[in-house]
Amino acid sequence: MMPLLLIALAALSFSCNTQQQKKDTAEQSAFKGDIKLDVRDSKADWAPYIRKKAPKGSPNILIILYDDTGLAAWSPYGGRITMPTMDKLAADGLTYTQWHTVALCSPTRSCINTGRNHNLNGMGVITEGANGFPGYSCQLPKQTVTMAQILNDNGWSTFWLGKNHNVPETDLSAGGNKSQWPLQQGYDRFYGFIGGETNQFYPDLTEDNHAIEQPYGPEEGYHLSKDLADQAIKMIGDQKSANPSKPWFMWFCPGANHAPHQAPKDYIAKYKGKFDDGYDAYRKWVLPRMIAKGVLPKDTKLTDFNPMPADQVNPADYVRPWESLNANEKKLFSRLCEVYAAFSEYTDVQIGHIIDYLKATGQYDNTVIFYCADNGASGEGTPNGSVNENKFFNGFPDDLAENMKLIDELGGPNTYEHYPTGWAAALSTPFKMFKRYSNYSGGTCDPLTITWPKGIKARGEIRNQYHHAVDIVPTILEICGLEMPKVYRGVEQVPLSGVSMKYTFDSKPNDPTQKHVQYYCMLGTRAVWQDGWKAVAVHAPLTDKGHFDQDIWELYHVDVDRSESNDLAKQYPEKLEALKKLWLEEAQKNFALPLDDRTTMQIITTERPTEETERDLYTYYPHTSAVPEAVAVNIRGKSYKIIANVEITDANATGVIFAHGSRFGGHSLFIKDHKLYYVYNFLGITEQQLVSAAIKPGKYTFGVEFTKEKAGQYGESIGTTKLYVNDKEVGSGPMRIQVGKFTLVGDGLCVGFDSGDPVSKQYKSPGEFKGGTISFVKVSTGKEKYSDLATEALRALVTE
């Protein structure tokens, strides 16, 4: 046997050597050592294994990216919202007046992350609107390597904090594919929230690749903006303690200014009465201030609040004139803007702690700081504002009397508010419209300051060159002396869409821009800019109107008409036709077709393929992470049953068995005061509940059955709900059920606890189940009878 074994080993060794010799990897060809049988006779060579170092003196890069902020909001641009940190950074660097985005958050992030246009990244819409077309898949292709990957490969540490919103909905769960998550996109660390929005007091937190609970609660002073700043300082400190010579790249994306607008009470108090004059007056007040600061030319005109024809406008985007409001509406609307302003300033102050840390540790002078926002002010509050933005995503109107009851709680944990469209238009002065409108600058023209004491000589100067979010990556590459590779990890790369802005560091305020073309496309709205001229298709988003071939086009010479107030389409028809042709060429080149203006409900409720086969029975277990709504059972617009096998071992057992959603919309099955409760919280308006008699220790199958009987006025499901203990009905009553999501991203589905914000006021999060054990919870949207599910569950109890 031994000779045969030796022969086999020799053959294997020969085979391995042959394969090794045939391998032609860069690492092996770079090896210059000498390999012998004995390590003592061999010569090592570490060179192929030493990671590339950034050139000596390379700067740190810090990108601060807010949400939902129009050009007229912040103090550096003349706005009424005090931004002490940004004011100092603007005074230490440059303020840009014509920097543009794509009018929506996820797509803008994809541009900043890769330097390619949003449709080239597959991010033609927010991830909740993904569709099966190349420009709208919401999955970053391998042909668009990220900024973090390039910097990481060249010696920078890379960090992402705060909002992500670039992970496909179907990949959000703990067991989902992680290829689109930050750590797989070149970031060493991540701390924040993966979805599009989150409660600032009870955030859905993720650290690196896994969900975590927040470190402390709002009763102890918790707010997400503070937590993110603390974590940012810690990450930089950790890195500098171990690798002091290594530069870093940090993308800091706070939840501000996205709904829910939430801030500490003392900051809200600072703005009391400051918006009582109303949004009409604000526009007239802020425009001269913007002109005086050099943000806008002297002859800039105000545009109309409602500039589009009535048959084109989405009714949810209409602006009600301030003087048409009654006293309560004015009081509520003013308060909503006070909260927004407080949220913005409070977050800016937290960012100030990061800047102070950089100064204290000698890093400030050689840190390039981009301070910007991802789209215009948000109009998602509708003409009437809201104390629960989730109503907007469910197509459900707000009620003034209901909202007024909560006016003293605005900005706190009990509200999820959003100001009305009037403030969105005012904070986007002097432009038309706001977020979601990529055709007008109200949706795309955003604040940007760049500060780099070591690399920019100018202090407190304005730059009027026209630029876009896709220009950030080329700027960073030039600053760092790097190039975007043509091939990355064996994949040929799509060329960058943008141009570097670094030339502006040494230019004069009105020197010509080096950018020449930028197309726009979002939710059915579209435009194209070329060398100071802009063609605009008149079309509103989310209208389900279609007929794009019938759109009227407008023409603006924005070099001399910054607010797009003077339509020149009739004077220069040939110019307009040339730009319309250019838009189509750019749209086809960037995969921007087909256009989609369907309603919010149509878009976000579209079923998308997952790794799991379609089913109507879901089983969930305790001691697992919350399951994100995108991949949890979908009960929207359907009848459903819930079955839970539970053993009560303590007469005082209490806590959550099953929960999904939050106080702003969701449902929960829990034990309290020895009784079984089922609560369906309808959009935070009312807690509909069923309650059992006292529950004694023992093994139980608890159940809920909702039978949809009809659709309500706003599409909500109306029907009857029954509560069961074992196979016996113990409660019954009418209920209405949301047809839309519980939240845009939301508190996930939980078994044995309720993550984040509690569904019901009758318990506090996490409401952990105690005094017994939960075997499983099943949720069915199928046609099987409740009795059959209960029988099967009871049978399982016997065998446990």
PDB file of C-alpha atoms in Angstrom, residues 63 100 121 129 149 156 162 172 180 199 220 245 314 359 653 659 666 688 694 713 782-783 795:
ATOM      1  CA  ILE A  63     -19.029  64.064   2.447  1.00  0.00           C
ATOM      2  CA  HIS A 100     -27.690  69.859  -9.034  1.00  0.00           C
ATOM      3  CA  ASN A 121     -26.321  52.677 -11.957  1.00  0.00           C
ATOM      4  CA  GLY A 129     -39.813  51.519  -6.792  1.00  0.00           C
ATOM      5  CA  GLN A 149     -13.691  50.705  -3.654  1.00  0.00           C
ATOM      6  CA  TRP A 156      -7.827  55.039   2.355  1.00  0.00           C
ATOM      7  CA  GLY A 162     -26.376  57.206   8.498  1.00  0.00           C
ATOM      8  CA  LEU A 172     -32.723  43.760   3.412  1.00  0.00           C
ATOM      9  CA  GLN A 180     -25.183  45.408  -2.492  1.00  0.00           C
ATOM     10  CA  ASN A 199     -37.612  57.283  13.414  1.00  0.00           C
ATOM     11  CA  GLU A 220     -31.885  59.283  28.200  1.00  0.00           C
ATOM     12  CA  SER A 245      -0.608  57.930   8.654  1.00  0.00           C
ATOM     13  CA  ASN A 314     -50.737  65.902  -8.938  1.00  0.00           C
ATOM     14  CA  LYS A 359      -9.501  70.512  14.470  1.00  0.00           C
ATOM     15  CA  ALA A 653     -46.473  36.088  31.725  1.00  0.00           C
ATOM     16  CA  ALA A 659     -45.461  42.600  16.074  1.00  0.00           C
ATOM     17  CA  GLY A 666     -48.848  48.173  12.369  1.00  0.00           C
ATOM     18  CA  GLN A 688     -58.390  48.788  17.065  1.00  0.00           C
ATOM     19  CA  ALA A 694     -57.759  35.674  31.511  1.00  0.00           C
ATOM     20  CA  GLN A 713     -62.874  55.216   0.387  1.00  0.00           C
ATOM     21  CA  GLY A 782     -54.023  31.727   1.545  1.00  0.00           C
ATOM     22  CA  LYS A 783     -57.515  30.340   1.105  1.00  0.00           C
ATOM     23  CA  ARG A 795     -51.423  18.923  16.837  1.00  0.00           C
TER      24      ARG A 795
END
